[in-house]
Coordinates of C-alpha atoms in Angstrom, one line a residue:
X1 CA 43.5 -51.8 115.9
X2 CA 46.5 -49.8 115.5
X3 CA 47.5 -47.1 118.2
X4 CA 46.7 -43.9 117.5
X5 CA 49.2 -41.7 115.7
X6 CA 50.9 -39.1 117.9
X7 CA 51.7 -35.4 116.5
X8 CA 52.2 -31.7 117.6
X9 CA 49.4 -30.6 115.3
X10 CA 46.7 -31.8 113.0
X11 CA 45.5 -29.7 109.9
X12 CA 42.7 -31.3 108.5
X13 CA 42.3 -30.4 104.4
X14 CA 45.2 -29.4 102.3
X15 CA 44.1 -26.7 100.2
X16 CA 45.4 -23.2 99.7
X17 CA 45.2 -22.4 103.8
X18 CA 46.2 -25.7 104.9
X19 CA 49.3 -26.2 102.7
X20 CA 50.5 -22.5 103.7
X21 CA 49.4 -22.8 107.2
X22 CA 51.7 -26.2 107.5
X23 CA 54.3 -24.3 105.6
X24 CA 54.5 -21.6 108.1
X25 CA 55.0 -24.3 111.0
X26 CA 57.4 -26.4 109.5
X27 CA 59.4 -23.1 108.8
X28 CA 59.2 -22.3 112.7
X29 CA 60.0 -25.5 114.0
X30 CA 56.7 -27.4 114.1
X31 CA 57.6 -30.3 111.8
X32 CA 55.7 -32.7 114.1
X33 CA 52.3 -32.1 112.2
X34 CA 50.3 -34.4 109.6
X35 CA 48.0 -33.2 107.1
X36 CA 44.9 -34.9 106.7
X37 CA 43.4 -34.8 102.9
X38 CA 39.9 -36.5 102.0
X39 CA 40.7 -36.3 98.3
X40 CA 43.6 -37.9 96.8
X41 CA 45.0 -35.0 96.0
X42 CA 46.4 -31.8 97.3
X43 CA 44.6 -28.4 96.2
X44 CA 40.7 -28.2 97.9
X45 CA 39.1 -26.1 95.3
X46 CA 41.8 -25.5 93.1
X47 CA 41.6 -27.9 90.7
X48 CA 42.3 -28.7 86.9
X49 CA 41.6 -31.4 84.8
X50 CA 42.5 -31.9 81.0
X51 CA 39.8 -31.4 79.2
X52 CA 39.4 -31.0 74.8
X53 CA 43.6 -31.4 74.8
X54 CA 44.4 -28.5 77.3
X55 CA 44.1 -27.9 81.1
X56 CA 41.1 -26.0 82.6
X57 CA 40.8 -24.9 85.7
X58 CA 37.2 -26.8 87.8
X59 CA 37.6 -24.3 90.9
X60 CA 39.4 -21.2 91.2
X61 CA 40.2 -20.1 87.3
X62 CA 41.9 -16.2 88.2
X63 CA 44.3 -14.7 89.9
X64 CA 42.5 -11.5 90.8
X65 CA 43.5 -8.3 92.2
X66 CA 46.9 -7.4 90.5
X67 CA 48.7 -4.2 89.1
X68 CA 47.6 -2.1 92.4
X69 CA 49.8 -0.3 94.8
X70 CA 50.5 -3.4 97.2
X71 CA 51.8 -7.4 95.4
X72 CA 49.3 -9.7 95.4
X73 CA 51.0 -12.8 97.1
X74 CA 49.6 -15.0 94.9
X75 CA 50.6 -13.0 91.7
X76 CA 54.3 -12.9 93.3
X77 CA 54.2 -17.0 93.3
X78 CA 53.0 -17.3 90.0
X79 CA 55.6 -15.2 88.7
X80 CA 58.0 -16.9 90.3
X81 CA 56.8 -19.9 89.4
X82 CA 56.7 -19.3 85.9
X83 CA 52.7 -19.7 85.4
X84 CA 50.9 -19.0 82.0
X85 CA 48.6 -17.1 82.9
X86 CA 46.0 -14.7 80.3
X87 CA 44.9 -10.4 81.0
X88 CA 40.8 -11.0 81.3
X89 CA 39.0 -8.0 80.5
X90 CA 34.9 -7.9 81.7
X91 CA 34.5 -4.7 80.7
X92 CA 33.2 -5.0 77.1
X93 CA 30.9 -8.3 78.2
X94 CA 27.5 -5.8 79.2
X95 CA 28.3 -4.9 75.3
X96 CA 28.0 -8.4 74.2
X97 CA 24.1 -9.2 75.0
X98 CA 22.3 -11.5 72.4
X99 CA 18.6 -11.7 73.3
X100 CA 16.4 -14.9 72.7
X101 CA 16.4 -14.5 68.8
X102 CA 20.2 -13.6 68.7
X103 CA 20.3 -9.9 67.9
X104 CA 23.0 -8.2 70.2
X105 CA 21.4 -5.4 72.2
X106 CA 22.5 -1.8 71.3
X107 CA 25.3 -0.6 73.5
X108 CA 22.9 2.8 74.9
X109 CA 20.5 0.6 75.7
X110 CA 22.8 -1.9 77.2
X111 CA 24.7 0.7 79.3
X112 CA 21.7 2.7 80.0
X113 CA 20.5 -0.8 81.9
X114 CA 23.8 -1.6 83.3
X115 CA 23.9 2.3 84.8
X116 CA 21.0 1.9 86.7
X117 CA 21.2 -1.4 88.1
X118 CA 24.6 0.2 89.5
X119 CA 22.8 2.8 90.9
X120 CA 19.9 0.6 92.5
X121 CA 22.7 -1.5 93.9
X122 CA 24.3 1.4 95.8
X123 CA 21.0 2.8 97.1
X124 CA 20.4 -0.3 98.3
X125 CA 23.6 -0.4 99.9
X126 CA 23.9 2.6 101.6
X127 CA 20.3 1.7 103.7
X128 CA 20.9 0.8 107.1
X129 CA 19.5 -2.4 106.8
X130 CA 19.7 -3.5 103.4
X131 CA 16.2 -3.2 102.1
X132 CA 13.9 -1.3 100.3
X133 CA 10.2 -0.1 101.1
X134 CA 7.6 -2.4 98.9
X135 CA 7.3 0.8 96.3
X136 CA 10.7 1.1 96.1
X137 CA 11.6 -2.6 95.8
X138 CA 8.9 -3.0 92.9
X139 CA 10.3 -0.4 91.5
X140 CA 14.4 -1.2 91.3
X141 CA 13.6 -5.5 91.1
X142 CA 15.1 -6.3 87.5
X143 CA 12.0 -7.3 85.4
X144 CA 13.0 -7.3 81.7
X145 CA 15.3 -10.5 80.1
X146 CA 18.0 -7.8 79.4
X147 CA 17.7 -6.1 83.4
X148 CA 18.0 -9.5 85.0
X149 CA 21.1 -10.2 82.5
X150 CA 22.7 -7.5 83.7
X151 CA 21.7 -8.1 87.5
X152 CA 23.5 -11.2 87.4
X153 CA 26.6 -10.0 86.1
X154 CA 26.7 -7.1 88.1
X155 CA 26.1 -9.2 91.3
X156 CA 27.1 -13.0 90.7
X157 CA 30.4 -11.6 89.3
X158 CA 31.5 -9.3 91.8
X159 CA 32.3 -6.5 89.4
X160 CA 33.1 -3.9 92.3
X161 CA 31.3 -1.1 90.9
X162 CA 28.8 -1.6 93.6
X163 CA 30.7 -2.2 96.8
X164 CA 34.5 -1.6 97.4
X165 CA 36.4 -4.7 97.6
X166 CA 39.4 -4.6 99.2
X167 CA 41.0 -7.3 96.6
X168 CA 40.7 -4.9 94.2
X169 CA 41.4 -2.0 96.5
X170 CA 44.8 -3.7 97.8
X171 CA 45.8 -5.1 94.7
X172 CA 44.6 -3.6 91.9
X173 CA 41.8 -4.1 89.5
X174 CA 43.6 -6.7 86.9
X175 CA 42.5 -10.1 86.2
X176 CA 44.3 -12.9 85.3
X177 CA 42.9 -16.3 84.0
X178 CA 45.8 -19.1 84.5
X179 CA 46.1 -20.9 81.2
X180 CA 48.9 -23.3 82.2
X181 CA 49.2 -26.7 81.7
X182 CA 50.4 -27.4 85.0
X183 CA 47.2 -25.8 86.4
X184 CA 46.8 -23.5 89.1
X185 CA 47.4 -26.3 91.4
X186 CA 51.2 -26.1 90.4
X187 CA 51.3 -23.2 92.9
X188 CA 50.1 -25.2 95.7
X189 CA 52.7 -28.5 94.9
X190 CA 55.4 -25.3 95.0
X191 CA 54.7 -24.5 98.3
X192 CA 54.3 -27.8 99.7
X193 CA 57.5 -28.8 98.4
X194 CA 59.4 -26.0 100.3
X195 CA 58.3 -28.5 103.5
X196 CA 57.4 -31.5 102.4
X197 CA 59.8 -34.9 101.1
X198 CA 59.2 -35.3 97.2
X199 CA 60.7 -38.0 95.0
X200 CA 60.4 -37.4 91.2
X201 CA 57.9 -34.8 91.1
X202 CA 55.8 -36.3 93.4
X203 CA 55.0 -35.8 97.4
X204 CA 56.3 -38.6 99.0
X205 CA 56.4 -37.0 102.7
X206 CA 54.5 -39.3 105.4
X207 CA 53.0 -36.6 107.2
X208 CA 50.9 -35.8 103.9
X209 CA 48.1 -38.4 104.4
X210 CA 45.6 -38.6 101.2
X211 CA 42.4 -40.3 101.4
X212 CA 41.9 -39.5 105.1
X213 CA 38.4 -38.2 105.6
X214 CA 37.8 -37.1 108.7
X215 CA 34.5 -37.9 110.8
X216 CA 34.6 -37.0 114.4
X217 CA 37.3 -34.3 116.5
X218 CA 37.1 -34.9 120.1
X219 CA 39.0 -31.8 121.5
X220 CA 39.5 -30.7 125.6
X221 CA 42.0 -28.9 127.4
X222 CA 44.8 -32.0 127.2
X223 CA 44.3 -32.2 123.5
X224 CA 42.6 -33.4 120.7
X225 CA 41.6 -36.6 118.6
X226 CA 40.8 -37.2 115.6
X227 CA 39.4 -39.5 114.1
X228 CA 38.8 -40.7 110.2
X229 CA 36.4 -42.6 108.4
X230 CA 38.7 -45.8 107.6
X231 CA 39.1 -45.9 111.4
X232 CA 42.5 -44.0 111.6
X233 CA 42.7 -42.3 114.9
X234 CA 45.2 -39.6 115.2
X235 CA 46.3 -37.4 118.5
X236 CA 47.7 -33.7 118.9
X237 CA 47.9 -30.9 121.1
X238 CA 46.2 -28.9 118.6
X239 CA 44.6 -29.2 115.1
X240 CA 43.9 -26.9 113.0
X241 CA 40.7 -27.1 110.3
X242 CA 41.1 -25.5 106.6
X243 CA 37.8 -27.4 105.6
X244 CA 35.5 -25.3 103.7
X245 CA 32.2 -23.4 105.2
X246 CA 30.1 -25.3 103.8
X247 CA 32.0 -28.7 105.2
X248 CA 31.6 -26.6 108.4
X249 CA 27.6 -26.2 107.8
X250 CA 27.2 -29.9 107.1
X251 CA 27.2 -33.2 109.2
X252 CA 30.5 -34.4 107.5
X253 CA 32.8 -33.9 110.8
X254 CA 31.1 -34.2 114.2
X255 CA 32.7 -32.5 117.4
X256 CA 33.0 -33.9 120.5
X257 CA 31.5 -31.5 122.6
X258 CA 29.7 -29.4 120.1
X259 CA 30.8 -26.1 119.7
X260 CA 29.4 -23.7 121.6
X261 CA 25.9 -22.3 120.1
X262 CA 28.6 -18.5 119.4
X263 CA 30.6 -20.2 116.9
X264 CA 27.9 -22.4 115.5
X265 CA 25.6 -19.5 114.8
X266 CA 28.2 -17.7 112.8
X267 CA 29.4 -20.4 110.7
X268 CA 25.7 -20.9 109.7
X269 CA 25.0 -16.9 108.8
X270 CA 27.8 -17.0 106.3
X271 CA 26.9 -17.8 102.5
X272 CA 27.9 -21.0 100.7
X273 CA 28.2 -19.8 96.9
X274 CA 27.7 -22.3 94.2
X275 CA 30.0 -21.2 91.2
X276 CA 29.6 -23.9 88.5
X277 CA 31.9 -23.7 85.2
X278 CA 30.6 -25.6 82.5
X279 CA 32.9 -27.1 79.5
X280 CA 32.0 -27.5 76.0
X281 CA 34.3 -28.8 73.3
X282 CA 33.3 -28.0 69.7
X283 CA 34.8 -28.9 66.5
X284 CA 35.2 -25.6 65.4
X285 CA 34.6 -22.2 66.4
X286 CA 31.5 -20.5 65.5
X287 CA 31.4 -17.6 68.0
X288 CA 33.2 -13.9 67.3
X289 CA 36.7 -13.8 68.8
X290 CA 37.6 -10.3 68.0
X291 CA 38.9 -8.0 70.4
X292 CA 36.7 -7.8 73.5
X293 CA 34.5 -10.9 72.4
X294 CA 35.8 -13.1 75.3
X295 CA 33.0 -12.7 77.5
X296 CA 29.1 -12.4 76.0
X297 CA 25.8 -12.3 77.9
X298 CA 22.4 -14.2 77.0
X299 CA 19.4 -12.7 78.7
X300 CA 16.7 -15.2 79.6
X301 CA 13.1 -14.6 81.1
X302 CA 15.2 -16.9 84.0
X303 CA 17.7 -15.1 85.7
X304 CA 21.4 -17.1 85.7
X305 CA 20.1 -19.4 83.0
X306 CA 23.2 -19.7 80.5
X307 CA 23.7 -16.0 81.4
X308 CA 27.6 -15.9 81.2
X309 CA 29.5 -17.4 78.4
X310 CA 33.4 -17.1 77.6
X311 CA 35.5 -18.2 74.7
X312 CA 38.3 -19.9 75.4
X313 CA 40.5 -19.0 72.1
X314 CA 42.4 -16.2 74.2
X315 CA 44.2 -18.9 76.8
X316 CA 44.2 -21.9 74.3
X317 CA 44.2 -21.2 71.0
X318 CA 42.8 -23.2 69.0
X319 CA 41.1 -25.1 71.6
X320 CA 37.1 -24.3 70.4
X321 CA 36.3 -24.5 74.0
X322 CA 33.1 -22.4 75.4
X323 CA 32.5 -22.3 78.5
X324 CA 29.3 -21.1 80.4
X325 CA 29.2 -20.0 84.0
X326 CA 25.9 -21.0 86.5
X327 CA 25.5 -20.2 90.1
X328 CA 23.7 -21.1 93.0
X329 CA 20.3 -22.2 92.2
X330 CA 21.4 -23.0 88.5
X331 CA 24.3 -24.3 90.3
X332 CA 22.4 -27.1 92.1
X333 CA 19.8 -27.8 89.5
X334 CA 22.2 -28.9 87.1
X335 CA 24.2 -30.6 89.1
X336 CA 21.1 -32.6 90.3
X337 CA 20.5 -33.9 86.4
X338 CA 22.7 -35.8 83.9
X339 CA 25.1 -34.1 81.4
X340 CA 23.4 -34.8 78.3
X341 CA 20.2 -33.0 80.2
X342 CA 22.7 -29.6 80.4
X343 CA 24.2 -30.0 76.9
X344 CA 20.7 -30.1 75.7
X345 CA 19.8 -26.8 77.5
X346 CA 23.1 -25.5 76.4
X347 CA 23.0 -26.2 72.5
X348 CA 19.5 -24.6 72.7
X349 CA 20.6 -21.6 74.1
X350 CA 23.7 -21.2 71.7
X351 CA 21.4 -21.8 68.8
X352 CA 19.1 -19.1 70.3
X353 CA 22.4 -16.8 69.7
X354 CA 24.1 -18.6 66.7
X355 CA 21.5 -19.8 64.9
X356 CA 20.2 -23.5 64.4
X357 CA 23.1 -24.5 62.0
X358 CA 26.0 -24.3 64.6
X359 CA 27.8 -27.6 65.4
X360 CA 27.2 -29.6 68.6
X361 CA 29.3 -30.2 71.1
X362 CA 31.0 -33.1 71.0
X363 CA 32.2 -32.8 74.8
X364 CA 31.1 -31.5 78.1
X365 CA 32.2 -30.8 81.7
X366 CA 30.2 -30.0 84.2
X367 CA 32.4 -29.8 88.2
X368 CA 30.2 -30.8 90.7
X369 CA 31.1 -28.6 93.4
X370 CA 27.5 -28.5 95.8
X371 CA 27.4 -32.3 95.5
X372 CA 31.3 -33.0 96.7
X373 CA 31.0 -33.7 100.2
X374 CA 34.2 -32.7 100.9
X375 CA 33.7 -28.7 99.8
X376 CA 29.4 -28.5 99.8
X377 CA 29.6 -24.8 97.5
X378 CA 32.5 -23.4 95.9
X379 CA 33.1 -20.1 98.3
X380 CA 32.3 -18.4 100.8
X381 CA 30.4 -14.7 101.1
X382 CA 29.3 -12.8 103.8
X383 CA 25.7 -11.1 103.4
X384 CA 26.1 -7.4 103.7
X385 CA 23.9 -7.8 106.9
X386 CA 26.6 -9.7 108.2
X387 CA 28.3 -7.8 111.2
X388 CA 32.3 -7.6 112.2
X389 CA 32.0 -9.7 114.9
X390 CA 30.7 -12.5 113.0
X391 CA 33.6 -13.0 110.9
X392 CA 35.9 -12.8 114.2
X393 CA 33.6 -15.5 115.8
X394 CA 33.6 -17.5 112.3
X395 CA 37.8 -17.7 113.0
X396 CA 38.0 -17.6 116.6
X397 CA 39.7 -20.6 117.8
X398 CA 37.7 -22.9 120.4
X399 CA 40.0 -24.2 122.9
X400 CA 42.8 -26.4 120.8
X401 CA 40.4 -26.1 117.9
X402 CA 41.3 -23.4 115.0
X403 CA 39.8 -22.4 111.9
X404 CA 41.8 -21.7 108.7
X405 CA 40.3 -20.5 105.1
X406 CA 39.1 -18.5 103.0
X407 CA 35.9 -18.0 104.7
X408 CA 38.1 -16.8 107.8
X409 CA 40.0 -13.9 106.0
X410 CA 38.2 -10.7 107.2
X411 CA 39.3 -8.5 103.8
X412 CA 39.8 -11.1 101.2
X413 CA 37.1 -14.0 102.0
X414 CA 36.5 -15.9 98.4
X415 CA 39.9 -15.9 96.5
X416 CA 42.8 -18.2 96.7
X417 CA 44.9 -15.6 98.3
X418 CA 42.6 -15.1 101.0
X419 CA 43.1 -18.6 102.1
X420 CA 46.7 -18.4 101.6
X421 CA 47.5 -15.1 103.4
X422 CA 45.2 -13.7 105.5
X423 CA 43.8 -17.3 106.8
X424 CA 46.4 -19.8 106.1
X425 CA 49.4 -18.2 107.5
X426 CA 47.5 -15.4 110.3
X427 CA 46.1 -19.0 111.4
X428 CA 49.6 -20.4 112.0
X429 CA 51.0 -17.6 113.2
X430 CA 48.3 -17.4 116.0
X431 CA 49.0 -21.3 116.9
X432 CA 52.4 -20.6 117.1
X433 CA 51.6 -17.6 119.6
X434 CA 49.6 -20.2 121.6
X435 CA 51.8 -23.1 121.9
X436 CA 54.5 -20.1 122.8
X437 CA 52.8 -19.2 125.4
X438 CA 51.9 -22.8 126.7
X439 CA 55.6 -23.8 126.6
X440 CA 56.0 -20.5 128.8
X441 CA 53.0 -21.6 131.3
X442 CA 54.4 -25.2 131.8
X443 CA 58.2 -23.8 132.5
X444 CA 56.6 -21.2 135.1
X445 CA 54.9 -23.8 136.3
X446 CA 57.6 -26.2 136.5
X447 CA 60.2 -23.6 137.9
X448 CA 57.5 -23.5 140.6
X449 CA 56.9 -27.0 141.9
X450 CA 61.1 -27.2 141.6
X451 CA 61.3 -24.6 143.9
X452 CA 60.6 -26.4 147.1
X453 CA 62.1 -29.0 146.0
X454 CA 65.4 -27.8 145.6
X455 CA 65.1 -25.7 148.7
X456 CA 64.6 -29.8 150.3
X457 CA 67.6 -31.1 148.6
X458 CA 69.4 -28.4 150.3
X459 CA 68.8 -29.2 153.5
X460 CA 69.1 -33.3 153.3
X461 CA 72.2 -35.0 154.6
X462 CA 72.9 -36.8 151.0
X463 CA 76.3 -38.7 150.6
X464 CA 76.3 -37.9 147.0
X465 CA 76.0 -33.8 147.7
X466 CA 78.7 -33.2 144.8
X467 CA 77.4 -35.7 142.4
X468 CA 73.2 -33.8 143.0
X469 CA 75.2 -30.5 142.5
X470 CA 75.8 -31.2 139.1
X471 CA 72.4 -32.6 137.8
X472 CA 70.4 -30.6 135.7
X473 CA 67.5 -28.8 137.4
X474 CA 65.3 -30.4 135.6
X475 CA 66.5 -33.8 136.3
X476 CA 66.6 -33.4 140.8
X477 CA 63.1 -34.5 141.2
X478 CA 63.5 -37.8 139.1
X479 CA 66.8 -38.7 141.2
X480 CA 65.6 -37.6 144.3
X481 CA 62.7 -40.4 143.5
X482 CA 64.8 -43.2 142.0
X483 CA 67.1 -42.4 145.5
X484 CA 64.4 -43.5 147.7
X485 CA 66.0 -42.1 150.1
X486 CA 63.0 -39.6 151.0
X487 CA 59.2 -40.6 149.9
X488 CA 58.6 -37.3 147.4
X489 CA 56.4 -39.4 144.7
X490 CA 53.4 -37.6 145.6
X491 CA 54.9 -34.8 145.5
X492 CA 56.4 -35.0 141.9
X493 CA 53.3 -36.3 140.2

């Protein structure tokens, strides 16, 4: 077996945090790191694939949070990078609700329905604990096909009317689906090519190892080890780990010693969300594509079931792409059976809104994102229950061990510029404190065993006085050793 491969630092994953957390070292003179990929690619969750003649994104589709009093960072890079990106507007989608026989609920009704469930959602908020009495839990619990419609919109898409979220707080309340070609990804092969070698268009840089999934991190005070499942051991002083929460929750990467029961118990309180975009390629358009059409609503007896549906027409024109948006428990279910089982459930429910005589699809794409061993959910989320010192315990390094991602970005936890800002480049920035301040410890400490020494070399009757005068501090106790003139090896280990 080879010997193990020697570095300054590890980071295992090379998403968004891991690609701007290497970044941010190789800018401050840690270009002794390798990166440590299980996919053959570059971008963790970000991730397109060409689908019906044009590019859609699997993972992370928006930029969100732009047009506010502070840049978005990841706005800025798109700008600067030139990426297509389309305005998404939600606010007209609680107008678009098509029940069961395909009649668009009236807009009172609708926003009489959306109004309260807002108003439910705060009082429930602003308990202490979270929860209701039983009366006044039966009372507020969505019931009707139209109520749990709008429960999963208002909840499963974050529309901040509820709680303040500091992404849209920060940033501003804009959306922006990226309709590029090049994919969001394009952002992430940017950055990495600020730091790492490339050679036509591609990254050809050594220290960017693809394919390399990791299965065991033995850490202690001297270092760390770690080692991957084709047997590839690799050695650091530190490493750093941009793997996803639920990677973190699984059995994927075993630590040797486990980490302590504070930082196990945190990881595990956090929320894995499931957030599963489902393509369907048509050969024509049948659906309305007027002004705020993107986004329409079915409301099932089943909440989440085909709930969230958006055309496509605005980012590719032409395109005659739908695509319909599950989570969680939908999430997984569908995952678990074949594609032709979902196109079946999803023709039925178009039909159910369009009528019987609309076309089928004649493609589908359904991500996988639960079932991926290497990301197990899509992002991360924090139960309101969920106190401040659990997110600090979540990032809190152990020993040579630190934590990088989303899920580690106190304001900003579930969008790409979490992992990129807050996590990816805090994280480095906090290594780079660390090893600082080791570099510091081994120089006092080194200053301090010299000490005696020197004081020795002083006082001994050496022929070469003028010749020891002129050696480097640093470099007495080795000649003093090689002299053999005085027995100090004991000493100088």
């Amino acid at each position: 077996m080879d010997s193990p491969t020697r570095c300054s630092v590890i980071i295992v994953g090379a998403g968004a945090s891991g690609i701007s957390a290497a970044k941010v070292l190789a800018e401050n003179g840690v270009t002794d790191l390798v990166i440590l990929e299980a996919s053959d690619r570059i971008g963790g969750r970000v991730r397109k694939e060409n689908f019906g003649g044009v590019s859609v994104e699997l993972g992370a589709g928006w930029i969100a949070g732009v047009g506010g009093k502070e840049p978005n960072p990841v706005w800025e890079l798109a700008s600067k990078s030139g990426l297509r990106t389309c305005f998404s507007d939600y606010s007209n989608a609680r107008y678009n609700i098509y029940d069961r026989s395909g009649k668009i609920v009236p807009s009172s009704i609708a926003a009489d329905s959306y109004k309260k469930a807002v108003d439910s959602a705060i009082r429930k908020l602003n308990t202490q604990d979270g929860a209701f009495s039983s009366i006044t839990e039966t009372r507020s619990s969505p019931k009707s096909p139209i109520e749990l419609a709008i429960d999963f919109i208002l909840h499963d898409f974050e529309m901040a009317e509820v709680e303040p979220i500091s992404t849209y707080l920060d940033y501003g309340d804009r959306e922006f689906l990226v309709a590029d070609e090049r994919g969001y990804e394009f952002l992430l092969y940017k950055l990495a090519e600020t730091f790492l070698f490339t050679s036509e268009g591609e990254i050809a840089d050594p220290r960017l190892k693809l394919n390399k999934v990791v299965r065991e991190l033995q850490h202690s005070r001297n270092g760390v080890t770690v080692t991957a499942e084709d047997g590839c051991v690799y050695e650091a002083n530190y490493v750093i780990l941009s793997v996803s929460i639920g990677v973190l929750q699984s059995d994927l990467i075993s630590f040797r010693p486990p980490l302590p029961r504070w930082k196990t118990e945190a990881i595990e309180k956090c929320d894995v969300i499931v957030y599963t975009k489902i393509f369907l390629k048509f050969p024509h358009k049948f659906w309305p594509c007027g002004p705020g059409q993107e986004f329409f609503i079915y409301a099932h007896e089943r909440r989440g079931y085909y709930t969230f549906w958006q055309h496509m027409e605005n980012a590719y024109p032409g395109s005659n792409i739908l695509v319909v948006t599950l989570t969680n428990g939908e999430s997984k279910r569908v995952e678990a059976q074949s594609n032709q089982e979902t196109l079946k459930e999803a023709m039925e429910v178009l039909r159910d809104m369009f009528g019987p005589n609309i076309p089928n699809a004649i493609d589908i794409l359904v991500p996988r994102w639960w079932s991926n061993r290497f990301q197990r959910g899509s992002y991360s989320n924090y139960p309101i229950v969920s106190s401040y010192q659990d997110v600090q315990y979540v990032k809190a390094p152990v020993g040579r061990v630190f934590f990088t991602g989303e899920h580690t970005s106190e304001n900003f936890s579930g969008f790409v510029h979490g992992g990129y800002l807050t996590a990816g480049i805090d994280t480095s920035k906090a290594l780079l404190e660390e090893i600082r301040k080791e570099n510091k410890r081994e120089s006092d400490s080194q200053a301090f065993l010299l000490e005696p020494l020197l004081a020795l070399t002083g006082s001994l009757a050496l022929t070469q006085t003028d010749s020891v005068s002129t050696l480097h501090k640093c470099d007495i106790p080795t000649q003093l050793f090689l002299s053999s003139n005085v027995g100090l090896s004991e000493a100088i280990l």
